[in-house]
Short mmCIF file of C-alpha atoms in Angstrom, two decimals:
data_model
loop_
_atom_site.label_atom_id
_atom_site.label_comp_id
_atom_site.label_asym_id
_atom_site.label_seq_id
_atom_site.Cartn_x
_atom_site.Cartn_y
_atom_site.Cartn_z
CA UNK A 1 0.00 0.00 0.00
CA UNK A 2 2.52 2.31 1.10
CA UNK A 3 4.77 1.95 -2.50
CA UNK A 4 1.73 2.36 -4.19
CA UNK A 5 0.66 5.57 -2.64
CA UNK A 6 4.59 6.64 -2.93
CA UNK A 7 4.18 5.44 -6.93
CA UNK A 8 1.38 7.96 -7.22
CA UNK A 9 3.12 10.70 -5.63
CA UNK A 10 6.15 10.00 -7.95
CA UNK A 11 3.94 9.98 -10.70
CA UNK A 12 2.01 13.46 -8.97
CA UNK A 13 5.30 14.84 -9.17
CA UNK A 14 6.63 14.15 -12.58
CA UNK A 15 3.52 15.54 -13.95
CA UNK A 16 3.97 19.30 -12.01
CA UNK A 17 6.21 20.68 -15.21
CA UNK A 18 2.97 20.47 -16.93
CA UNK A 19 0.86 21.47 -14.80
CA UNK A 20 3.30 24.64 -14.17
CA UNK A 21 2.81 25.43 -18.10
CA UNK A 22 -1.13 25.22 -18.20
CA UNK A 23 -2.54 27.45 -15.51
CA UNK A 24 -3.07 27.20 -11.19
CA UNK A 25 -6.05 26.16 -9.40
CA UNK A 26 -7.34 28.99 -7.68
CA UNK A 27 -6.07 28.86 -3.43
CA UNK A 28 -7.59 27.99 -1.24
CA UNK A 29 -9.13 30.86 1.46
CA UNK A 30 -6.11 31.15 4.33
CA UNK A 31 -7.23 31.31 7.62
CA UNK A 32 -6.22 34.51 9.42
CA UNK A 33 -3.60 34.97 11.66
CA UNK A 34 -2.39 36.95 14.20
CA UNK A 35 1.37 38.42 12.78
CA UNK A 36 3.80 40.98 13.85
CA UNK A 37 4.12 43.55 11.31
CA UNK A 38 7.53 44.38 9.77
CA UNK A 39 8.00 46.60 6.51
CA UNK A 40 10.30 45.10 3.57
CA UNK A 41 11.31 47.49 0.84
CA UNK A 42 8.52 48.01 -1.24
CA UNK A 43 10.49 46.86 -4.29
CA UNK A 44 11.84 43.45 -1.76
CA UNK A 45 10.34 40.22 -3.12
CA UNK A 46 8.60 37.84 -0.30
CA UNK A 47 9.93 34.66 0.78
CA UNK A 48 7.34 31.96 -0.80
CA UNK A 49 6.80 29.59 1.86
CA UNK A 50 4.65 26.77 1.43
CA UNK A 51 2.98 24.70 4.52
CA UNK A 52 1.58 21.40 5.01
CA UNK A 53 -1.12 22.29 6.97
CA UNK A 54 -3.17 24.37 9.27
CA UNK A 55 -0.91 24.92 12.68
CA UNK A 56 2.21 24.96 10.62
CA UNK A 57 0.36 28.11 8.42
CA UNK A 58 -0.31 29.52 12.37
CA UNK A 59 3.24 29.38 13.09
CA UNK A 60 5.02 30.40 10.32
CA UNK A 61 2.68 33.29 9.68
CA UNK A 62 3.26 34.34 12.98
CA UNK A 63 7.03 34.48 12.66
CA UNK A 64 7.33 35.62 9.48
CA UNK A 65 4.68 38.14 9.52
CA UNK A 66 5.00 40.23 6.38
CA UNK A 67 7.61 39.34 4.99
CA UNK A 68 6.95 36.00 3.62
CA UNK A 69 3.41 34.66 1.27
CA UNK A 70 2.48 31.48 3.25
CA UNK A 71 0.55 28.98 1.50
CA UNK A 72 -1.08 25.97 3.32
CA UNK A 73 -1.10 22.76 1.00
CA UNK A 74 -4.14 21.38 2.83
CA UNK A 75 -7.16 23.13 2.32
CA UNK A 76 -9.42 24.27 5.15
CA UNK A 77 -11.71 21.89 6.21
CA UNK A 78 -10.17 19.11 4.73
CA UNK A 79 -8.69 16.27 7.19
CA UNK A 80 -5.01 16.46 6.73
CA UNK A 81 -4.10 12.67 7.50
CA UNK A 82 -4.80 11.00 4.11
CA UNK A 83 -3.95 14.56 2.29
CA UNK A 84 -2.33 13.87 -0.99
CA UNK A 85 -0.70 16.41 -3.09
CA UNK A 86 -2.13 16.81 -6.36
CA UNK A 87 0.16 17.98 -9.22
CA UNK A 88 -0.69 21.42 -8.88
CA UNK A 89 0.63 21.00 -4.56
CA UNK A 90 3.78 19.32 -6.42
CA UNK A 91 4.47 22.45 -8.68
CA UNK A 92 4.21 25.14 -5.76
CA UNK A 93 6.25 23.25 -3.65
CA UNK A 94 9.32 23.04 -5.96
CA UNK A 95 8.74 26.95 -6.35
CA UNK A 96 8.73 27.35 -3.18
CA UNK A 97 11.66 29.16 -0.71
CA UNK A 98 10.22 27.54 2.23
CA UNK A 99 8.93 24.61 3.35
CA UNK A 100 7.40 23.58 6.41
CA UNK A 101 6.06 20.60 7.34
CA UNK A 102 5.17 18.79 11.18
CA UNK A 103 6.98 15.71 10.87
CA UNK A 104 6.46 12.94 12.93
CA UNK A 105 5.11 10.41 10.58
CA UNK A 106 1.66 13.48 9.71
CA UNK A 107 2.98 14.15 6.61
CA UNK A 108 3.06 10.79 4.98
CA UNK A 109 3.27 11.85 1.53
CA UNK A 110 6.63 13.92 2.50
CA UNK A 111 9.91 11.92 1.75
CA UNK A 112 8.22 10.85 -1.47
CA UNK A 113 7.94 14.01 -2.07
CA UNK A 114 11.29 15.67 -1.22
CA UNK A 115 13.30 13.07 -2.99
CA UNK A 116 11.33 14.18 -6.05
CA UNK A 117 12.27 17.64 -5.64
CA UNK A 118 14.92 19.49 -8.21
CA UNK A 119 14.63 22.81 -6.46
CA UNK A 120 18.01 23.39 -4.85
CA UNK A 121 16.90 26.21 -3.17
CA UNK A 122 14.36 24.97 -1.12
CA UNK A 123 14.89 25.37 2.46
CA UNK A 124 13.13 22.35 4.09
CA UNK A 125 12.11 22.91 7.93
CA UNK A 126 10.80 19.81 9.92
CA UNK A 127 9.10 21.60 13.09
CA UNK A 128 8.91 18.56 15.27
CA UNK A 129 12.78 18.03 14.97
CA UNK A 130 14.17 17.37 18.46
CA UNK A 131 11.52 16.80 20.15
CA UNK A 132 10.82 13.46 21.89
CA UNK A 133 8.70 11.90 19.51
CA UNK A 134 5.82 9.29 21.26
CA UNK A 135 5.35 5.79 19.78
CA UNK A 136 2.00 5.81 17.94
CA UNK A 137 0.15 3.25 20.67
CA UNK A 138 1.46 4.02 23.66
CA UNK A 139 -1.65 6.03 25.17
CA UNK A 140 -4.29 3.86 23.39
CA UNK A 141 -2.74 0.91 24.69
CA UNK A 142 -3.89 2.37 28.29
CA UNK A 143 -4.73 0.50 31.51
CA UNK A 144 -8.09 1.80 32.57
CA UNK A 145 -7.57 0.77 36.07
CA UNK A 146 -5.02 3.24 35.83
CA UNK A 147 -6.57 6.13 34.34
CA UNK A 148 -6.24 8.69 37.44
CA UNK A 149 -2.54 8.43 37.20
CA UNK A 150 -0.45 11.12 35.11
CA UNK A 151 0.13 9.74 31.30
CA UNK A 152 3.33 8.52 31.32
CA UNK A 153 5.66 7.12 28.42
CA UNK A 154 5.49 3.39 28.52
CA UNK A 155 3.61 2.53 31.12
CA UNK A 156 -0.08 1.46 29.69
CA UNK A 157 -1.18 -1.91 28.92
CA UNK A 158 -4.03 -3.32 27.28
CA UNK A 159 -4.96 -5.57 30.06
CA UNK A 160 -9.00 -5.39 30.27
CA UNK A 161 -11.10 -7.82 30.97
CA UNK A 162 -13.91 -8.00 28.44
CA UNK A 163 -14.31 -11.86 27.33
CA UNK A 164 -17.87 -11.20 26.33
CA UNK A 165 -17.56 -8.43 24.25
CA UNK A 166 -14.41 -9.73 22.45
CA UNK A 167 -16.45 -13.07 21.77
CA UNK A 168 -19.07 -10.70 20.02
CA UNK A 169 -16.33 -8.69 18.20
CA UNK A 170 -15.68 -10.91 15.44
CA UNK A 171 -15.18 -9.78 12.06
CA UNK A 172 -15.49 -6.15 13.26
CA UNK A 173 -11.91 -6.73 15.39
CA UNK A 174 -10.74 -7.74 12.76
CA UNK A 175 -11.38 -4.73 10.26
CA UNK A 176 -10.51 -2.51 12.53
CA UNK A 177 -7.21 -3.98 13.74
CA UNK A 178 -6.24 -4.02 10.12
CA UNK A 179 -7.15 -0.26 9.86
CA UNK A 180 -5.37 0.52 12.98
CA UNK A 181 -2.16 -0.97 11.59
CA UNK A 182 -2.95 0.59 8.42
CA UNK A 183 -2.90 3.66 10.00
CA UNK A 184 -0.25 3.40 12.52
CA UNK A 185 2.01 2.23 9.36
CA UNK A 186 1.24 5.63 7.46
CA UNK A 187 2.23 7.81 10.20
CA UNK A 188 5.68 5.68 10.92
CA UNK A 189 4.27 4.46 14.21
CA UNK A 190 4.86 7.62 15.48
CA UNK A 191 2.28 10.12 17.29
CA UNK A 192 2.50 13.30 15.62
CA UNK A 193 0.37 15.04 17.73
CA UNK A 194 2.84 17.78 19.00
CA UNK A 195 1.39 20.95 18.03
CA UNK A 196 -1.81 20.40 21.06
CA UNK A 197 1.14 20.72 23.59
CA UNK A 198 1.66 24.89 24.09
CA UNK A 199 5.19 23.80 25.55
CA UNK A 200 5.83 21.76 22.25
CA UNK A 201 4.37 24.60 19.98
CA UNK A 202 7.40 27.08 21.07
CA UNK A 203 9.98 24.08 20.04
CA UNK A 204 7.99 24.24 16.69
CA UNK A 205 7.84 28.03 16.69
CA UNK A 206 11.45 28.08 17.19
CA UNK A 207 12.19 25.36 14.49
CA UNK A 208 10.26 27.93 11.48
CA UNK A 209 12.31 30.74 12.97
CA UNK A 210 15.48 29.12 12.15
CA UNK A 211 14.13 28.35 8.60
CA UNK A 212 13.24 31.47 7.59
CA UNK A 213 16.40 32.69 9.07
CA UNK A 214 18.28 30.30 7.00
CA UNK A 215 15.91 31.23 3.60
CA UNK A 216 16.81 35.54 4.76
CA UNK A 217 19.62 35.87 6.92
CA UNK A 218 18.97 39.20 6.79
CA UNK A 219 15.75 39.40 8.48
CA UNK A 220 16.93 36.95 10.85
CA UNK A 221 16.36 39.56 13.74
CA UNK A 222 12.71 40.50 12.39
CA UNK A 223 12.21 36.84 12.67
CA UNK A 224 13.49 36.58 16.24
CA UNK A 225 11.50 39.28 17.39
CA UNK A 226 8.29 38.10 15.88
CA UNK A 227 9.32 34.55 16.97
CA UNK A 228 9.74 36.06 20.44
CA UNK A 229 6.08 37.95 20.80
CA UNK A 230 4.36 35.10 19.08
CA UNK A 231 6.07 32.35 21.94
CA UNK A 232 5.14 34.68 24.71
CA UNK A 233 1.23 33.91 24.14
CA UNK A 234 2.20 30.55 23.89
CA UNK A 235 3.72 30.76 27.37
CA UNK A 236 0.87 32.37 28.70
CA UNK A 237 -1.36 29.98 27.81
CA UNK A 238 1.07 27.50 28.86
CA UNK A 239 0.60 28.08 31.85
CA UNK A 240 -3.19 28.88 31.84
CA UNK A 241 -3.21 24.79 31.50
CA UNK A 242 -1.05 24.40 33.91
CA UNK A 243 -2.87 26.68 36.93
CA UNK A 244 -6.63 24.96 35.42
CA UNK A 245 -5.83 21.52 35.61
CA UNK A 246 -3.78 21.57 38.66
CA UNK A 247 -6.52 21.23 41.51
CA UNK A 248 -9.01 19.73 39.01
CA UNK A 249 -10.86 16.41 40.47
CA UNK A 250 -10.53 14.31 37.90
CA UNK A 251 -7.22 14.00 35.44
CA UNK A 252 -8.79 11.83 32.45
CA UNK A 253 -11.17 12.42 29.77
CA UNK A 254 -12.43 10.59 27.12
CA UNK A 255 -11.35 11.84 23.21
CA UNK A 256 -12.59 10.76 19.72
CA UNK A 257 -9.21 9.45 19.32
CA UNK A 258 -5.87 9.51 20.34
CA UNK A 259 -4.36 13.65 19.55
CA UNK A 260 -3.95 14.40 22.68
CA UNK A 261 -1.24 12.66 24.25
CA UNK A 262 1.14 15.23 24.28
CA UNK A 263 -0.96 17.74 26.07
CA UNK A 264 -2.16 15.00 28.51
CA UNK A 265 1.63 13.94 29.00
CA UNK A 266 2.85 17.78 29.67
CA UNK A 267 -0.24 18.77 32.13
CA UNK A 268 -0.24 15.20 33.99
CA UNK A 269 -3.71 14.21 32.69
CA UNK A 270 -4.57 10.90 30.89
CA UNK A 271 -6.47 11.04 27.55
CA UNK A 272 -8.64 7.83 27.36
CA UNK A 273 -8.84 7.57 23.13
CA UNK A 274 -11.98 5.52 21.65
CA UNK A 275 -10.04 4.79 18.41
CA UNK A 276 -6.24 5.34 17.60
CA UNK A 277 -4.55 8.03 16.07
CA UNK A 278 -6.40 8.48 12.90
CA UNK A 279 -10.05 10.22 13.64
CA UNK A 280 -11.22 8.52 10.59
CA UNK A 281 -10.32 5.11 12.48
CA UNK A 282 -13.36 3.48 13.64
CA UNK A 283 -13.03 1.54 17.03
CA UNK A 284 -13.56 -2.22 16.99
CA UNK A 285 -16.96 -3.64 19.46
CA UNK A 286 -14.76 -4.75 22.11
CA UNK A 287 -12.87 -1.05 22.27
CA UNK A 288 -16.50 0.36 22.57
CA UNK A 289 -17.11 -1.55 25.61
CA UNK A 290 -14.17 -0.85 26.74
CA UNK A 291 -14.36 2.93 27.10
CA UNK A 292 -18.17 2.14 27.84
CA UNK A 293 -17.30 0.37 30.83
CA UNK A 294 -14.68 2.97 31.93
CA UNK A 295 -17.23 6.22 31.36
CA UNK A 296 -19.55 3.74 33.71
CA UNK A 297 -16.65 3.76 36.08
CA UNK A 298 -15.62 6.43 36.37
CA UNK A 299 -18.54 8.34 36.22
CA UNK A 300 -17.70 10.19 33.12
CA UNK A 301 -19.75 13.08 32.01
CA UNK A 302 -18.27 14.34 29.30
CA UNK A 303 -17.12 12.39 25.93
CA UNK A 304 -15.22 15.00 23.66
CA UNK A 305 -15.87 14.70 19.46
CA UNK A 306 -14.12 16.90 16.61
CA UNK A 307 -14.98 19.16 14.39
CA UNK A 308 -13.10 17.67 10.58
CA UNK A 309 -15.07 13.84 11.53
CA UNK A 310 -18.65 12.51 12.14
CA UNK A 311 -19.04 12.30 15.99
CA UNK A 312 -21.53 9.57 15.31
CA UNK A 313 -19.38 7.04 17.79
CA UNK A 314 -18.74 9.60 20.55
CA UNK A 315 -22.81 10.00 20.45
CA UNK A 316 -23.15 6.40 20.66
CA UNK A 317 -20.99 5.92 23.53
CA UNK A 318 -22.34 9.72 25.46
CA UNK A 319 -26.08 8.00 24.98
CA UNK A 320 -24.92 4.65 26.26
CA UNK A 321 -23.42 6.59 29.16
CA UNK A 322 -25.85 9.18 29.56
CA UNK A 323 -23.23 11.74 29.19
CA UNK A 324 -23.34 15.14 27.07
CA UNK A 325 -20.62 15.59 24.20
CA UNK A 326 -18.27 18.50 23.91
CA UNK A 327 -15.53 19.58 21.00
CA UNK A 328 -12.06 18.82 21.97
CA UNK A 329 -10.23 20.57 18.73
CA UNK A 330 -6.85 18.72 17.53
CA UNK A 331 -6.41 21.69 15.26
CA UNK A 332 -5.61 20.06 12.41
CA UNK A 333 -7.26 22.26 10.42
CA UNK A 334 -10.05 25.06 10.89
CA UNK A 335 -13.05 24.60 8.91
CA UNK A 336 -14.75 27.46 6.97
CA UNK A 337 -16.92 28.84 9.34
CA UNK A 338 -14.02 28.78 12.08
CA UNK A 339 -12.04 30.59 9.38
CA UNK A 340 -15.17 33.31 8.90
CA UNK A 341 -14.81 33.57 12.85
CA UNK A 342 -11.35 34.78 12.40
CA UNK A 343 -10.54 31.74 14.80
CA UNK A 344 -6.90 30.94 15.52
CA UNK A 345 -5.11 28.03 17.16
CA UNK A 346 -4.47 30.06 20.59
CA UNK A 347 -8.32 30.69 20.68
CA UNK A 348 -9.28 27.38 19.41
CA UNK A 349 -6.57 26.10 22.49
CA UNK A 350 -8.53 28.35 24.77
CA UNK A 351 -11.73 26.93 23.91
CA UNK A 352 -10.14 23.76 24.61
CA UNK A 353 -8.42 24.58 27.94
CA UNK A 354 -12.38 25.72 28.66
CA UNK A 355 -13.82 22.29 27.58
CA UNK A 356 -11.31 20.47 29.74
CA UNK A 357 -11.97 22.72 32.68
CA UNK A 358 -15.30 21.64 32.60
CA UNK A 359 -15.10 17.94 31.87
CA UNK A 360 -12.02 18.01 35.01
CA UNK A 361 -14.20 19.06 37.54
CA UNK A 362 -18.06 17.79 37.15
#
């Protein structure tokens, strides 16, 4: 599967020259962000920076405020995990001064896609690099007799007892489990996820910032300083998690699927995932009553959905419960109306820290 998607993109790539030579599809709207201002010479061309998707547009943007066109690859409200470039993507990327990208394993169209790249200039920036990267598993793969403790790397297992409803699983298991590997194969077996962590979101900031240094040395202090005002909200709200979640009275909550590790890991709260990493995953029976059970538990009153997916099985489970459901954003993307809000990833993260304030303490 994987060398036949990386065929395509091959394939994508080596028909861009044409595509170049016959016209552009019109862009797709940008969502608005929040920049410092800086003022190139009028006659100064902008750095072209391409971006894979939406936080990646947020933080670049923010760093290289006006001095730089930043183009996001995936369109709004479009589910960036099984984004493909099409050859028009292909042709603006080898154009391109800039690119950014999450890394991770989110991208997994993107070593097909640099190795088919003749543009020597292209500065490639990989915002996740040197950060601890999570194994894709290791929160789903939980211990629900556990689930009060602080996430911690390594230290879940999938231990529950639920003979019945695996007997009933069946083929279902089965489907899913060959999804989930599916999935968990396309991302490198890696948890992406790092952007939903404010801590992790300065790394990234920081990561662009040397980029576009690299792509302008001589805006490299415009950079800095945008880099600098744009990490201080970050800090802020930083620790905005940290003060709302410290005296909370409960530290897990139940999530479409598994984005928020990262967060969960840096605030010490447990994310209990219905499916894996992909939100277009669906969970096998037996992983239904699984989290079924633990809502029962636990007493959970709260089951979060997401905006870019159906929230058909968070329903399911809320009803079985009788609990309410609530938006938990991942941010990988904004959809239109968000955009029309002039919504950005600190207030979508607000609205989250909100949601999670709730859920902590009913």
């Amino acid at each position: 599967m994987k060398w036949a998607k990386n065929s395509a993109i091959a394939l994508i790539f080596s028909m861009a020259l044409v595509v170049t030579g016959c016209g552009q599809k019109a862009p797709a709207a940008e969502p608005a962000a929040s920049t410092a201002t800086s003022t190139p010479a009028e006659t100064e061309q902008k750095l072209n920076v391409q971006v894979s998707f939406y936080p990646m547009y947020e933080f670049t943007k923010n760093v290289a405020g006006d001095l730089a066109d930043v183009h996001t690859l995936v369109p709004a409200g479009m589910e960036p995990h099984d984004w493909e470039p099409t050859p028009q993507d292909m042709a603006s990327i080898e154009k391109a001064d800039v690119l950014v990208y999450n890394g991770a394993g989110m991208e997994s169209w993107i070593d097909q896609v640099k190795d088919s790249l003749n543009s020597s200039k292209l500065i490639q920036v990989e915002a996740s690099q040197g950060i601890s990267i999570r194994e894709g598993g290791e929160e789903e793969e939980h211990d629900h007799d556990h689930a009060n403790e602080a996430a911690t790397d390594h230290d879940h297992s999938d231990e529950h007892d639920h003979a019945d409803d695996a007997a009933k699983d069946g083929n279902d298991h089965a489907e899913a489990s060959s999804e989930e590997h599916d999935h968990e194969h396309d991302h490198g077996g890696l948890d992406p996820h790092v952007w939903l962590s404010p801590a992790l979101a300065i790394k990234e900031v920081r990561n662009i910032e040397a980029g576009l240094a690299k792509a302008a040395p001589r805006h490299a202090e415009q950079f800095k300083q945008n880099a600098d005002a744009y990490a201080a909200k970050l800090e802020a709200l930083d620790q905005d998690f940290k003060a709302a979640v410290k005296d909370s009275k409960r530290k897990d909550f139940i999530t479409q699927h598994a984005a928020f590790a990262y967060l969960a890991q840096e605030y010490g709260l447990q994310q209990v995932p219905i499916a894996g990493l992909s939100p277009e995953q669906e969970p096998s029976a037996a992983q239904m009553a699984s989290v079924i059970d633990f809502a029962k538990e636990h007493k959970v009153k709260t089951i979060f959905f997401e905006t870019l997916v159906s929230s058909k099985v968070s329903d399911t489970i809320a009803q079985e419960v009788g609990a309410k459901t609530a938006v938990l954003n991942p941010i990988e993307g904004l959809t239109e109306d968000e955009v029309k809000a002039g919504k950005d990833y600190i207030s979508v993260m607000r609205e989250n820290l909100e949601a999670l304030k709730l859920a902590l303490n009913e």
